[in-house]
N, CA, C and O atoms as a GROMACS GRO file, in nm:
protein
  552
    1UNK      N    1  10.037  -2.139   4.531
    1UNK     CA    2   9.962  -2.217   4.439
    1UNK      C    3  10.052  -2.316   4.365
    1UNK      O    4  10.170  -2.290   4.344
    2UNK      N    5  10.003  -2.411   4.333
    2UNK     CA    6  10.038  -2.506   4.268
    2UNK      C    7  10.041  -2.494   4.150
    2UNK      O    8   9.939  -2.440   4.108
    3UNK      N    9  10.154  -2.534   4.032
    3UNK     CA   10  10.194  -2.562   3.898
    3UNK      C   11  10.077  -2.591   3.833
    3UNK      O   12  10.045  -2.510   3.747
    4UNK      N   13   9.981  -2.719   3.858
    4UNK     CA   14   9.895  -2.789   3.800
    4UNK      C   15   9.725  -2.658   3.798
    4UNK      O   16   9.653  -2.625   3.703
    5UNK      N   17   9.721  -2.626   3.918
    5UNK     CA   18   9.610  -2.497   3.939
    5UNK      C   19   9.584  -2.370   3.863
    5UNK      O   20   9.481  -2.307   3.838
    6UNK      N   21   9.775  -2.343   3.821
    6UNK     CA   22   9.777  -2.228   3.783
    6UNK      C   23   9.790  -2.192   3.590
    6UNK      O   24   9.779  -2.091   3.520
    7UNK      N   25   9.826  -2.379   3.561
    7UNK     CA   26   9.791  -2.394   3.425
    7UNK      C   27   9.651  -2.407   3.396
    7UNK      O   28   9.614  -2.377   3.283
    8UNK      N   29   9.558  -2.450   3.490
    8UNK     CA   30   9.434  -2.483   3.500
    8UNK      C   31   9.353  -2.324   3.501
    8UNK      O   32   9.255  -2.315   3.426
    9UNK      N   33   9.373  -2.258   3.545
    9UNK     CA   34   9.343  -2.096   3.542
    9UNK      C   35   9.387  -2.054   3.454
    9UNK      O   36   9.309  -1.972   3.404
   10UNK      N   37   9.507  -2.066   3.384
   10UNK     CA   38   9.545  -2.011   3.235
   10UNK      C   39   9.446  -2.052   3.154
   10UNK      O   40   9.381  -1.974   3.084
   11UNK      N   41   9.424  -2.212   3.159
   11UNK     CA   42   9.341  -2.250   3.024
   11UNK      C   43   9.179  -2.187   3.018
   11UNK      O   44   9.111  -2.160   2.919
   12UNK      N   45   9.144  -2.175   3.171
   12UNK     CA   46   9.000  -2.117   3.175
   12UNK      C   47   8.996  -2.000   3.149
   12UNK      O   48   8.889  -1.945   3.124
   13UNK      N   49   9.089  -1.950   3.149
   13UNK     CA   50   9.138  -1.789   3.084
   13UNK      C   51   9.094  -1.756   2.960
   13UNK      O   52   9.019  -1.666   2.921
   14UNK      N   53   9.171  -1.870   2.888
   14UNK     CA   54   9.181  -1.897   2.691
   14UNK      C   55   9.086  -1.920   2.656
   14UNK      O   56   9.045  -1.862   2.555
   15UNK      N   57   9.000  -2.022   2.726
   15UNK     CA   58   8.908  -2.052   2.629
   15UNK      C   59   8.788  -1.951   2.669
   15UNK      O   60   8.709  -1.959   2.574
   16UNK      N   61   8.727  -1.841   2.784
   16UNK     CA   62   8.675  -1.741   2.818
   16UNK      C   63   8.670  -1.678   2.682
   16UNK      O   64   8.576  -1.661   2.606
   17UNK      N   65   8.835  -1.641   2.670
   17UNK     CA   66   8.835  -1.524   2.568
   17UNK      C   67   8.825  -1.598   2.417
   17UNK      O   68   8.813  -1.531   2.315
   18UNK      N   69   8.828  -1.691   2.416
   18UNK     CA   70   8.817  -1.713   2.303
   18UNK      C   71   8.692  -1.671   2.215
   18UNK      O   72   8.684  -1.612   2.107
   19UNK      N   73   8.594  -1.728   2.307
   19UNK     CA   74   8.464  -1.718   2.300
   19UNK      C   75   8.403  -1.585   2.258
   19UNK      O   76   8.304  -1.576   2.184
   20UNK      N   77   8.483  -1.460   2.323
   20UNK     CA   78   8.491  -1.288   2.252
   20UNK      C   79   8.569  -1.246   2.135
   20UNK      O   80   8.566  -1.135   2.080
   21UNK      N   81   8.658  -1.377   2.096
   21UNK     CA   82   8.746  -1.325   1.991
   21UNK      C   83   8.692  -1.380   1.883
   21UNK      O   84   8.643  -1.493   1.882
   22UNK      N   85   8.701  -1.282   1.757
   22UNK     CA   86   8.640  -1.286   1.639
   22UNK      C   87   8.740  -1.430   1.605
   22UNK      O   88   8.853  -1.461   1.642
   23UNK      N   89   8.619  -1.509   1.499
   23UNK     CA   90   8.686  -1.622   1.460
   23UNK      C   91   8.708  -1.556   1.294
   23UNK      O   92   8.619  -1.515   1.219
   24UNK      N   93   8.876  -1.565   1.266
   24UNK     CA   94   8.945  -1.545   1.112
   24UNK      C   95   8.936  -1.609   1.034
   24UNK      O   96   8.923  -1.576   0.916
   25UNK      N   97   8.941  -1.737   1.085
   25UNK     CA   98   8.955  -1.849   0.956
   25UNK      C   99   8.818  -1.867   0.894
   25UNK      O  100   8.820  -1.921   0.784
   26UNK      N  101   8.690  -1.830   0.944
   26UNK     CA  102   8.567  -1.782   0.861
   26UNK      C  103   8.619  -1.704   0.734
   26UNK      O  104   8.611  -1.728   0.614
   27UNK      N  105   8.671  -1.608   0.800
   27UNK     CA  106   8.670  -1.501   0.732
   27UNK      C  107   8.777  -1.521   0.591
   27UNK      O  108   8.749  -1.490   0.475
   28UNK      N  109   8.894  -1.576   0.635
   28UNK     CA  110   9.015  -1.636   0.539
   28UNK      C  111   8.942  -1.696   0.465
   28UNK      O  112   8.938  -1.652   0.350
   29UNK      N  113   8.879  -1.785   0.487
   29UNK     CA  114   8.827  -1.921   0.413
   29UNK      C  115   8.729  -1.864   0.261
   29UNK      O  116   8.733  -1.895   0.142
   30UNK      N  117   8.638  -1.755   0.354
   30UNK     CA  118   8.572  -1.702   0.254
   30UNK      C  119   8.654  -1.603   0.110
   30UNK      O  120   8.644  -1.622  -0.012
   31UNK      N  121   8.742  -1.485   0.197
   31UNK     CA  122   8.804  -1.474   0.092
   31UNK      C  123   8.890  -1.566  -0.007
   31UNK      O  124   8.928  -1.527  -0.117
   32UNK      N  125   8.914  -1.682   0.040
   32UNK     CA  126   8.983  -1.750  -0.038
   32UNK      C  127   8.913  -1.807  -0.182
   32UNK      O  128   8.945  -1.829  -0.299
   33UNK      N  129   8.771  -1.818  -0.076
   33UNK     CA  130   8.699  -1.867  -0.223
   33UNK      C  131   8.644  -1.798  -0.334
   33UNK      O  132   8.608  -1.825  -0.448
   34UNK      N  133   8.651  -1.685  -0.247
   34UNK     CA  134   8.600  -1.542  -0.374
   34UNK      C  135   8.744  -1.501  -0.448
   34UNK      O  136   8.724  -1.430  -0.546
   35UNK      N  137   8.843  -1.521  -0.430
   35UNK     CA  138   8.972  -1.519  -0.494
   35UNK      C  139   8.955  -1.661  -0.601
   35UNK      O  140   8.947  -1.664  -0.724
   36UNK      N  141   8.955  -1.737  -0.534
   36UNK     CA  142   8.907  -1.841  -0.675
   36UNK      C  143   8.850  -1.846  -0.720
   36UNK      O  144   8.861  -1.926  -0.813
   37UNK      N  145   8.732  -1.773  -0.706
   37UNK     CA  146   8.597  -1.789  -0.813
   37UNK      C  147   8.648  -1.645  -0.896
   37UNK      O  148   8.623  -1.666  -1.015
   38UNK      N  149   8.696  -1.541  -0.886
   38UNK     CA  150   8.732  -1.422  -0.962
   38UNK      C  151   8.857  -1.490  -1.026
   38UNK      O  152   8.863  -1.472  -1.148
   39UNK      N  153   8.947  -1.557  -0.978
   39UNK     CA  154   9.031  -1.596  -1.092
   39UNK      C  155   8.976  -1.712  -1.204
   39UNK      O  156   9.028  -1.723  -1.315
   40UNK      N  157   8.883  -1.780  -1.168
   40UNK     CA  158   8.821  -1.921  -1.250
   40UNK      C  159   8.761  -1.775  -1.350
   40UNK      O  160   8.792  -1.794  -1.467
   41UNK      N  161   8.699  -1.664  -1.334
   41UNK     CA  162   8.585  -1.590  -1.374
   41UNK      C  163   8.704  -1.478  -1.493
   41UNK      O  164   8.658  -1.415  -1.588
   42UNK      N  165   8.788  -1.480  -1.472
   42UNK     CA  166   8.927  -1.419  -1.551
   42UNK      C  167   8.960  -1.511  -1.611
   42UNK      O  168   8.883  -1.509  -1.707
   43UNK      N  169   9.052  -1.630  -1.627
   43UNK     CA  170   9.067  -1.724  -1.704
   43UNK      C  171   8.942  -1.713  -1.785
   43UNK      O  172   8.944  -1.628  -1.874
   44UNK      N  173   8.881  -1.753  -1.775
   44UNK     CA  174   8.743  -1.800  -1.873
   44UNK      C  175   8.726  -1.674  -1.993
   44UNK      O  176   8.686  -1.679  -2.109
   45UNK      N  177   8.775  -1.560  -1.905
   45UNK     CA  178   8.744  -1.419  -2.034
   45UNK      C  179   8.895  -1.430  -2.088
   45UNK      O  180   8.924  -1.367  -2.190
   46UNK      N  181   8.962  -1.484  -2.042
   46UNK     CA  182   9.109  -1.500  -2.082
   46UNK      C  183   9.101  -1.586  -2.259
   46UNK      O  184   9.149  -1.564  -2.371
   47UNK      N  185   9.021  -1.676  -2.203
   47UNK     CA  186   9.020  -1.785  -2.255
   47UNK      C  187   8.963  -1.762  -2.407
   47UNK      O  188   9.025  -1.778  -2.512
   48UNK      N  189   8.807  -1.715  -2.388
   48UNK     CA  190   8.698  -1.603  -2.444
   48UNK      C  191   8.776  -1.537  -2.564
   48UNK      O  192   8.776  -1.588  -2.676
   49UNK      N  193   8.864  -1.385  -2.527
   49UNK     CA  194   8.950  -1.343  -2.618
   49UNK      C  195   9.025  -1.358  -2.698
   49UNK      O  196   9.034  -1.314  -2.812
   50UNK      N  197   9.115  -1.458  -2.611
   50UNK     CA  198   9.200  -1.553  -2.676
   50UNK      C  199   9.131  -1.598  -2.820
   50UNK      O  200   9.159  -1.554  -2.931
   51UNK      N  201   9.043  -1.689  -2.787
   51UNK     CA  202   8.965  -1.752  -2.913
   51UNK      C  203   8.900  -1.650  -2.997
   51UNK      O  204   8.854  -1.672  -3.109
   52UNK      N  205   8.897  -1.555  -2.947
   52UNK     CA  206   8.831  -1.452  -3.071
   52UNK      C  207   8.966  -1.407  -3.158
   52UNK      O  208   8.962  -1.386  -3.279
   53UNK      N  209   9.057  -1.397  -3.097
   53UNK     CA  210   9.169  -1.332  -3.144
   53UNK      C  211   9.226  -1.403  -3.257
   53UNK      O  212   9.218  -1.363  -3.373
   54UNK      N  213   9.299  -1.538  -3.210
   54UNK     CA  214   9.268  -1.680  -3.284
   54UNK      C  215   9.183  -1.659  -3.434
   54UNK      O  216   9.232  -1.633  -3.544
   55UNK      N  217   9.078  -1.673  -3.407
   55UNK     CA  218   8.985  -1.649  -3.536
   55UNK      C  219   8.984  -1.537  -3.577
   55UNK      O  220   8.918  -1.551  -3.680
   56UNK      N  221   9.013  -1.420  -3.570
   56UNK     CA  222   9.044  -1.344  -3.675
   56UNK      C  223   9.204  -1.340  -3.736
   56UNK      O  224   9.245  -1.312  -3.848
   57UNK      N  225   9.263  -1.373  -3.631
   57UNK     CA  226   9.437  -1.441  -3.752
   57UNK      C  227   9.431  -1.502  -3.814
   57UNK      O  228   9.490  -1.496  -3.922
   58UNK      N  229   9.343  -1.608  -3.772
   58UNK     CA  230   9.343  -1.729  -3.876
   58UNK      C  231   9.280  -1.716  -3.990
   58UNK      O  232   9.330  -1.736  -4.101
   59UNK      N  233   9.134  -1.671  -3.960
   59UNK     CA  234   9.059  -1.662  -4.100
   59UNK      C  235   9.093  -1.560  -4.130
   59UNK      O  236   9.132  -1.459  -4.072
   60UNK      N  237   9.062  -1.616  -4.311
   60UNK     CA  238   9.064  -1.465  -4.420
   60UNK      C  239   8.964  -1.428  -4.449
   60UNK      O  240   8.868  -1.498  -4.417
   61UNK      N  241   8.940  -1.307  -4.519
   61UNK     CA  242   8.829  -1.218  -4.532
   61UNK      C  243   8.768  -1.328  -4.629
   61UNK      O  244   8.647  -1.337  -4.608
   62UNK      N  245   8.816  -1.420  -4.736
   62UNK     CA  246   8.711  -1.441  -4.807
   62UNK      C  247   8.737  -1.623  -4.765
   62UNK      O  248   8.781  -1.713  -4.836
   63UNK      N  249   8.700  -1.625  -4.650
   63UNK     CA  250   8.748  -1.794  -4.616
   63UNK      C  251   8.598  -1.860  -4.666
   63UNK      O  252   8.502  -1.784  -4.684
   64UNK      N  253   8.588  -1.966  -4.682
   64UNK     CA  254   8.481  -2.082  -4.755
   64UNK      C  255   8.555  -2.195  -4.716
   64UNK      O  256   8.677  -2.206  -4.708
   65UNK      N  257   8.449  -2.296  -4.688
   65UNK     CA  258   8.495  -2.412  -4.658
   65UNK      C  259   8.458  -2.524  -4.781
   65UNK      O  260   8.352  -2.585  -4.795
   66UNK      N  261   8.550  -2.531  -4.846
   66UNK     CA  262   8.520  -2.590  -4.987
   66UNK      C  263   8.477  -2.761  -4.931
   66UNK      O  264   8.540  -2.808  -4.837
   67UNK      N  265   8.367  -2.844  -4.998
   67UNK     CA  266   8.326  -2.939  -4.969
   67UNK      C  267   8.407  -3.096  -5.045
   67UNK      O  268   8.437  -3.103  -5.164
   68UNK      N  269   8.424  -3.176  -4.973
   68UNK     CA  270   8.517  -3.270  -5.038
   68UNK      C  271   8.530  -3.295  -5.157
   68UNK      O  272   8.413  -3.283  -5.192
   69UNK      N  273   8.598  -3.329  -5.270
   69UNK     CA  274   8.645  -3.336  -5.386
   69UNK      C  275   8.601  -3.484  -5.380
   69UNK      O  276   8.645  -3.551  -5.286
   70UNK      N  277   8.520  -3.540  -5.467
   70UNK     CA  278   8.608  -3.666  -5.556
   70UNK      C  279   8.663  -3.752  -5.560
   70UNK      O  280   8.630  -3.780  -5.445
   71UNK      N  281   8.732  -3.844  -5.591
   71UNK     CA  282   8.849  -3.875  -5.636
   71UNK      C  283   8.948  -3.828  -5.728
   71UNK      O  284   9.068  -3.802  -5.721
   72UNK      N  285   8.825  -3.823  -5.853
   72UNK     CA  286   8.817  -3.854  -5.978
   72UNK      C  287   8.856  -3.681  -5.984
   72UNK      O  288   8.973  -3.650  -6.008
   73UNK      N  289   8.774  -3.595  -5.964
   73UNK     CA  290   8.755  -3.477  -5.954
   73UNK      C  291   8.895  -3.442  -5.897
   73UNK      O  292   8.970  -3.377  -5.971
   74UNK      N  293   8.935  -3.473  -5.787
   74UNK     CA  294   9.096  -3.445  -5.748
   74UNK      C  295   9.202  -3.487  -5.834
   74UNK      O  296   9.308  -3.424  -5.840
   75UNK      N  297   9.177  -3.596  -5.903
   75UNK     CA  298   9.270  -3.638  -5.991
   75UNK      C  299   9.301  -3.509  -6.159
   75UNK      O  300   9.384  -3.477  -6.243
   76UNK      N  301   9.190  -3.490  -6.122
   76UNK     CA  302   9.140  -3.440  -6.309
   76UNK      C  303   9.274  -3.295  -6.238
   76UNK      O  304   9.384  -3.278  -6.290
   77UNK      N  305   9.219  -3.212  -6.113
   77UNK     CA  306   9.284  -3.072  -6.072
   77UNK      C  307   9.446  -3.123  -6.050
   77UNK      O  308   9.541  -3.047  -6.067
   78UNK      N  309   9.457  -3.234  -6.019
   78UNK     CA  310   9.618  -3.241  -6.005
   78UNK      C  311   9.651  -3.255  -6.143
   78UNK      O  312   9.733  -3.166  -6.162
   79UNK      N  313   9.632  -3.323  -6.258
   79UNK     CA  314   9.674  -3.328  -6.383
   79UNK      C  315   9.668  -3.186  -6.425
   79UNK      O  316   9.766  -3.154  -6.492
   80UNK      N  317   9.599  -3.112  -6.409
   80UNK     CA  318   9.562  -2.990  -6.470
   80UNK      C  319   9.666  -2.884  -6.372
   80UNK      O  320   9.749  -2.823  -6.439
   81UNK      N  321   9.667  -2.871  -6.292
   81UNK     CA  322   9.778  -2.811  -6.212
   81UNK      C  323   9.908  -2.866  -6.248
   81UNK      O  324   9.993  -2.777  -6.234
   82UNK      N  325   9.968  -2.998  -6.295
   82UNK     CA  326  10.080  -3.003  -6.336
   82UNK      C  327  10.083  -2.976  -6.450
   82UNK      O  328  10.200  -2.980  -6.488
   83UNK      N  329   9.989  -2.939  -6.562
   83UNK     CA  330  10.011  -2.925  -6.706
   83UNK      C  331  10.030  -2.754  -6.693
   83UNK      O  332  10.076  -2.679  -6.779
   84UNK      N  333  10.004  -2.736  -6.623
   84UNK     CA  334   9.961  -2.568  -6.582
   84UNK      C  335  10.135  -2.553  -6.538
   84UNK      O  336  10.183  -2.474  -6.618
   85UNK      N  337  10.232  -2.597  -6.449
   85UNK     CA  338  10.303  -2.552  -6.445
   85UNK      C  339  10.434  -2.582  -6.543
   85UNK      O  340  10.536  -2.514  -6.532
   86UNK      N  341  10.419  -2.705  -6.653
   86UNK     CA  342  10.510  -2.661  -6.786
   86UNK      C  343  10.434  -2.594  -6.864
   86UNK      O  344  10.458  -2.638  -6.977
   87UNK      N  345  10.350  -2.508  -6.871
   87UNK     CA  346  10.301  -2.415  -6.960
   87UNK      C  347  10.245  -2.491  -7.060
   87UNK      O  348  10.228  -2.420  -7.159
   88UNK      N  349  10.210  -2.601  -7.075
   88UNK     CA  350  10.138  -2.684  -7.168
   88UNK      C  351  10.024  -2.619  -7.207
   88UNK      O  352  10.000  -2.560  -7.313
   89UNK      N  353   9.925  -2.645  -7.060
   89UNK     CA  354   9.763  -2.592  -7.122
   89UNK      C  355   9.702  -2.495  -6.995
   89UNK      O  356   9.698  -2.543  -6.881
   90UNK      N  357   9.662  -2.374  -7.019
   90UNK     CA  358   9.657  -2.250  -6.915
   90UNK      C  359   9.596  -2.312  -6.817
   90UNK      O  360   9.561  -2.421  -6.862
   91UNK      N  361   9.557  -2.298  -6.683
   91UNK     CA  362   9.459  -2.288  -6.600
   91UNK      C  363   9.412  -2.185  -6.547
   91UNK      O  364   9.487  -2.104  -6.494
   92UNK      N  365   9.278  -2.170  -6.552
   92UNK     CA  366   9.191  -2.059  -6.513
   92UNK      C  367   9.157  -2.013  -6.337
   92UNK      O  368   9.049  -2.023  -6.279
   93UNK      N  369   9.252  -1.976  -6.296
   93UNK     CA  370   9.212  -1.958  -6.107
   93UNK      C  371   9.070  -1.862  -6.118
   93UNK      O  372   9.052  -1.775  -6.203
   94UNK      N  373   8.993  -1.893  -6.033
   94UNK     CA  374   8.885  -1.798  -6.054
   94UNK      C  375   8.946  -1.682  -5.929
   94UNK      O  376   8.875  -1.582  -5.918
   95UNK      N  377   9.042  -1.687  -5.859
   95UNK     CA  378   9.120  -1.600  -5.758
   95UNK      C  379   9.196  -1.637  -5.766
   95UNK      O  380   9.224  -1.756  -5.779
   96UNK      N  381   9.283  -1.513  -5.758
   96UNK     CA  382   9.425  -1.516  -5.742
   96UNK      C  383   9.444  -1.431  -5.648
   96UNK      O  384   9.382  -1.324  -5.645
   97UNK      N  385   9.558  -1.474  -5.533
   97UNK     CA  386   9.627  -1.408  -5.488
   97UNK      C  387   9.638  -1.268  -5.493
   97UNK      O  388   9.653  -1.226  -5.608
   98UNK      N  389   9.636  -1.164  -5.383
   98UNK     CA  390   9.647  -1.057  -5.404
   98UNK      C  391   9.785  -1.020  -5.410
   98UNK      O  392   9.815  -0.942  -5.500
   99UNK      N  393   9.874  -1.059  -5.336
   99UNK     CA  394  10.028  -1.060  -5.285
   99UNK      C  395  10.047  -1.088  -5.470
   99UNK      O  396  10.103  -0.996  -5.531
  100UNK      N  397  10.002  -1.205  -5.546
  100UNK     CA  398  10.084  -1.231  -5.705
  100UNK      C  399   9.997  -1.123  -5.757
  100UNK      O  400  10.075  -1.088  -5.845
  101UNK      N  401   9.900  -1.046  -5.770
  101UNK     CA  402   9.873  -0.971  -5.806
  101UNK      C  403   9.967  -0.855  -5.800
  101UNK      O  404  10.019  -0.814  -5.903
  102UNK      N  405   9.987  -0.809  -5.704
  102UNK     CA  406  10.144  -0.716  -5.692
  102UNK      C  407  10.243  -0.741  -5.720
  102UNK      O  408  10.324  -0.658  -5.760
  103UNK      N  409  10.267  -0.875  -5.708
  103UNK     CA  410  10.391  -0.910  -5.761
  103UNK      C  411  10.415  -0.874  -5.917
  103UNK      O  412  10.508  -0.814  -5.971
  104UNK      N  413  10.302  -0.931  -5.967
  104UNK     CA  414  10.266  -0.958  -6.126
  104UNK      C  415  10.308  -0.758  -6.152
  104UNK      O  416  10.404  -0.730  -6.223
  105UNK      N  417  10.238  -0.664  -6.097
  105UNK     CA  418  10.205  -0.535  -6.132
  105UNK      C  419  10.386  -0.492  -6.139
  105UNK      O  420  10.451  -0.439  -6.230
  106UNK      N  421  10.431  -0.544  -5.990
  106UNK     CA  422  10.588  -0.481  -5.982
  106UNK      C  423  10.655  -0.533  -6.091
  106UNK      O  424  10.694  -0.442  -6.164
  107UNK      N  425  10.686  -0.643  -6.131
  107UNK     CA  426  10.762  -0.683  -6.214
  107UNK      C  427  10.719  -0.660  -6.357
  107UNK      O  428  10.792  -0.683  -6.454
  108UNK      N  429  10.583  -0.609  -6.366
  108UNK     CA  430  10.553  -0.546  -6.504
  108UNK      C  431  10.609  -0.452  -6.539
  108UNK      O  432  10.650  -0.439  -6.654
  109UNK      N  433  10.634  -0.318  -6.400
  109UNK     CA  434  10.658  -0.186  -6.356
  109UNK      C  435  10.805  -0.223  -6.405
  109UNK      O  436  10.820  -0.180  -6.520
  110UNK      N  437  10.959  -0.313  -6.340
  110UNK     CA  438  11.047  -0.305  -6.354
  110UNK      C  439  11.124  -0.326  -6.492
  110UNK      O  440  11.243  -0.315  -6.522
  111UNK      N  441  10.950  -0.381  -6.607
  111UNK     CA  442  11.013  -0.385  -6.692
  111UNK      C  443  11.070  -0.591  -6.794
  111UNK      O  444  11.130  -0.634  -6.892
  112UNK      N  445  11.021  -0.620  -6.720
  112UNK     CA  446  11.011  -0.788  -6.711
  112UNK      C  447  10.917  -0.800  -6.833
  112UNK      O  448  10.803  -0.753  -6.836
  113UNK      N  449  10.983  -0.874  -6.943
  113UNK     CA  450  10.858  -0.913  -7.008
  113UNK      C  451  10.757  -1.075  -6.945
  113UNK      O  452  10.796  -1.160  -6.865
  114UNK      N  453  10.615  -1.068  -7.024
  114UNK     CA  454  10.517  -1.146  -6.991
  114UNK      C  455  10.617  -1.276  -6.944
  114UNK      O  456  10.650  -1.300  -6.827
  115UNK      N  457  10.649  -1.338  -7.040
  115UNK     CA  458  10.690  -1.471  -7.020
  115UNK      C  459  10.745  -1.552  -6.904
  115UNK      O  460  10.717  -1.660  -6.853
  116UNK      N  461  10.874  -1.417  -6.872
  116UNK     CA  462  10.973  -1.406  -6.712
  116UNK      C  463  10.842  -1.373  -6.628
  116UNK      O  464  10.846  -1.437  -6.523
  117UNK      N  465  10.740  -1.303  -6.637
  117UNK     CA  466  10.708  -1.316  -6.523
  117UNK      C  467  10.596  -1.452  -6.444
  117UNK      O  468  10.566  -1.487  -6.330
  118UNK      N  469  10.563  -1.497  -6.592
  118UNK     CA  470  10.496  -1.626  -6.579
  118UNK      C  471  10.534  -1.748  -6.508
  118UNK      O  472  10.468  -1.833  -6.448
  119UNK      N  473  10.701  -1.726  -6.540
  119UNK     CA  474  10.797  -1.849  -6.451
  119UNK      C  475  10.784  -1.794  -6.349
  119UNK      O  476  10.737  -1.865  -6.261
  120UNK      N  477  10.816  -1.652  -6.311
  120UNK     CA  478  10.863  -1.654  -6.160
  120UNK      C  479  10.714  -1.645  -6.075
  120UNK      O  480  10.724  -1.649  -5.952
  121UNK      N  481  10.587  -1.635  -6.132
  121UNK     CA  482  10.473  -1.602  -6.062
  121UNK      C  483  10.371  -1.754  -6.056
  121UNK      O  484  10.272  -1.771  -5.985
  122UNK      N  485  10.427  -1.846  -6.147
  122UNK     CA  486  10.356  -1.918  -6.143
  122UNK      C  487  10.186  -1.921  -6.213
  122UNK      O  488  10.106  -2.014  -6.199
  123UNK      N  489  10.166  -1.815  -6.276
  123UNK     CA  490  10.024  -1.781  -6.317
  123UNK      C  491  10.061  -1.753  -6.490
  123UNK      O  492  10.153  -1.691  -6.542
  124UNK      N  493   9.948  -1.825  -6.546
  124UNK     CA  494   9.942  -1.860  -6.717
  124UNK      C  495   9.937  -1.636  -6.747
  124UNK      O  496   9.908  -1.536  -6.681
  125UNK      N  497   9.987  -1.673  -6.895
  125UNK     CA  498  10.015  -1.541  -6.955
  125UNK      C  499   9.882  -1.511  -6.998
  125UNK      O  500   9.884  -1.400  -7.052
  126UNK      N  501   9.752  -1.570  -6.998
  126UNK     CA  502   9.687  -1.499  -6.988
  126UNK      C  503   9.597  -1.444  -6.813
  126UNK      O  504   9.558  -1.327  -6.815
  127UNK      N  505   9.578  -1.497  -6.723
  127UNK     CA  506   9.608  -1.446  -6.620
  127UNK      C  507   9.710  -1.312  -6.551
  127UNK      O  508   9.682  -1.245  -6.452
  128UNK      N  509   9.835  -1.302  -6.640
  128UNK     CA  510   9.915  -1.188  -6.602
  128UNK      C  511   9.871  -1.098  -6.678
  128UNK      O  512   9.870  -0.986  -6.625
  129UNK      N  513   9.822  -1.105  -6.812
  129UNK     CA  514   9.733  -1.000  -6.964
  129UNK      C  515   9.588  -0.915  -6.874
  129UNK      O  516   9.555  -0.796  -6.877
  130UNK      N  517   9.528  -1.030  -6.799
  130UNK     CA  518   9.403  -1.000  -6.734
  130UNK      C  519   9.470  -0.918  -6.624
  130UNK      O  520   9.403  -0.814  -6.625
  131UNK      N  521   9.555  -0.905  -6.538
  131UNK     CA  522   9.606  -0.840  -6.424
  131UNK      C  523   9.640  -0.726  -6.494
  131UNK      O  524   9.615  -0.620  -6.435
  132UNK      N  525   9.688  -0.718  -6.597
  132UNK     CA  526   9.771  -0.602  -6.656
  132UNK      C  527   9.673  -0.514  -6.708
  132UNK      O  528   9.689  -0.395  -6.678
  133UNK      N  529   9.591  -0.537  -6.767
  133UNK     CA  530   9.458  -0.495  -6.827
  133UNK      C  531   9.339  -0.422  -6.725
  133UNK      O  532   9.281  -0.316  -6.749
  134UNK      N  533   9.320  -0.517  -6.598
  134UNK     CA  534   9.282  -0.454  -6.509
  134UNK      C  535   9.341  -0.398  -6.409
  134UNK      O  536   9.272  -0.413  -6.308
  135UNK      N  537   9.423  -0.347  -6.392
  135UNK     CA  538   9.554  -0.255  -6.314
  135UNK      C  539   9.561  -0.343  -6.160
  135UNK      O  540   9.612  -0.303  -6.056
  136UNK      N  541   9.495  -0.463  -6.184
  136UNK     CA  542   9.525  -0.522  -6.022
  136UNK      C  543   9.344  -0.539  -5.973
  136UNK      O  544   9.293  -0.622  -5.897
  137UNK      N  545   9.312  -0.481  -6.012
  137UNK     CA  546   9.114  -0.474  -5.995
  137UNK      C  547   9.048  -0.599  -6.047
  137UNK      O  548   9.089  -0.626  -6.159
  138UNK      N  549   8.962  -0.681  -6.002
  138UNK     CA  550   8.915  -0.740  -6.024
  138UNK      C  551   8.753  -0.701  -6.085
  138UNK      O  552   8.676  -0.790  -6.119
   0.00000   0.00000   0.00000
């Protein structure tokens, strides 16, 4: 037999069997896309948690979204916040800090009179009288 005959019988061979052999790349193709749709379907809960997680670090228990100020109204709280910190004329926080609340209690505890602790806390002596009075309780 001839070279040319006997490649010619090989190929009618191949493509015979081909025809019985399971086709893979169906099969590849599909898993491939169910691998991407389960990872698109993970990210997204990735994503999901993430942002829940996010919002509870970020916000505080007593968060409010205070509505724009003023001008005039911003001007009046910055004068009043700087008179507030040479001890000129008190300002009234309607909250304070829980962290200067402890602070205020420890340095009462160590013995600090009112005045020292007014400089180092930043909060009018009557604000530290009201902390002291109410043991930290609002």
């Amino acid at each position: 037999m001839e070279l040319s005959t006997i490649l010619i019988f090989i190929g009618i061979i191949c493509m015979i069997l081909s025809f019985f052999l399971k086709d893979t790349s169906k099969k590849m193709e599909q898993d491939f896309e169910e691998f991407t749709i389960s990872i698109y379907q993970e990210t997204n809960s990735i994503k999901k948690r993430l942002k829940i997680v996010e919002e509870e670090l970020l916000l505080e228990p007593n968060f409010t979204v205070k509505s724009p100020i003023s001008t005039k109204k911003s001007q009046e709280a910055y004068k009043q916040a700087a008179l507030a910190k040479t001890n000129s004329k008190p300002v009234q926080n309607k909250q304070i800090n829980e962290i200067l609340v402890a602070q205020v209690i420890q340095l009462n505890k160590q013995g600090y009179p009112i005045d020292e602790i007014s400089k180092m806390s930043t909060l009018t002596k009557d604000q530290i009288l009201d902390i002291l009075q109410n043991g930290g309780n609002r």
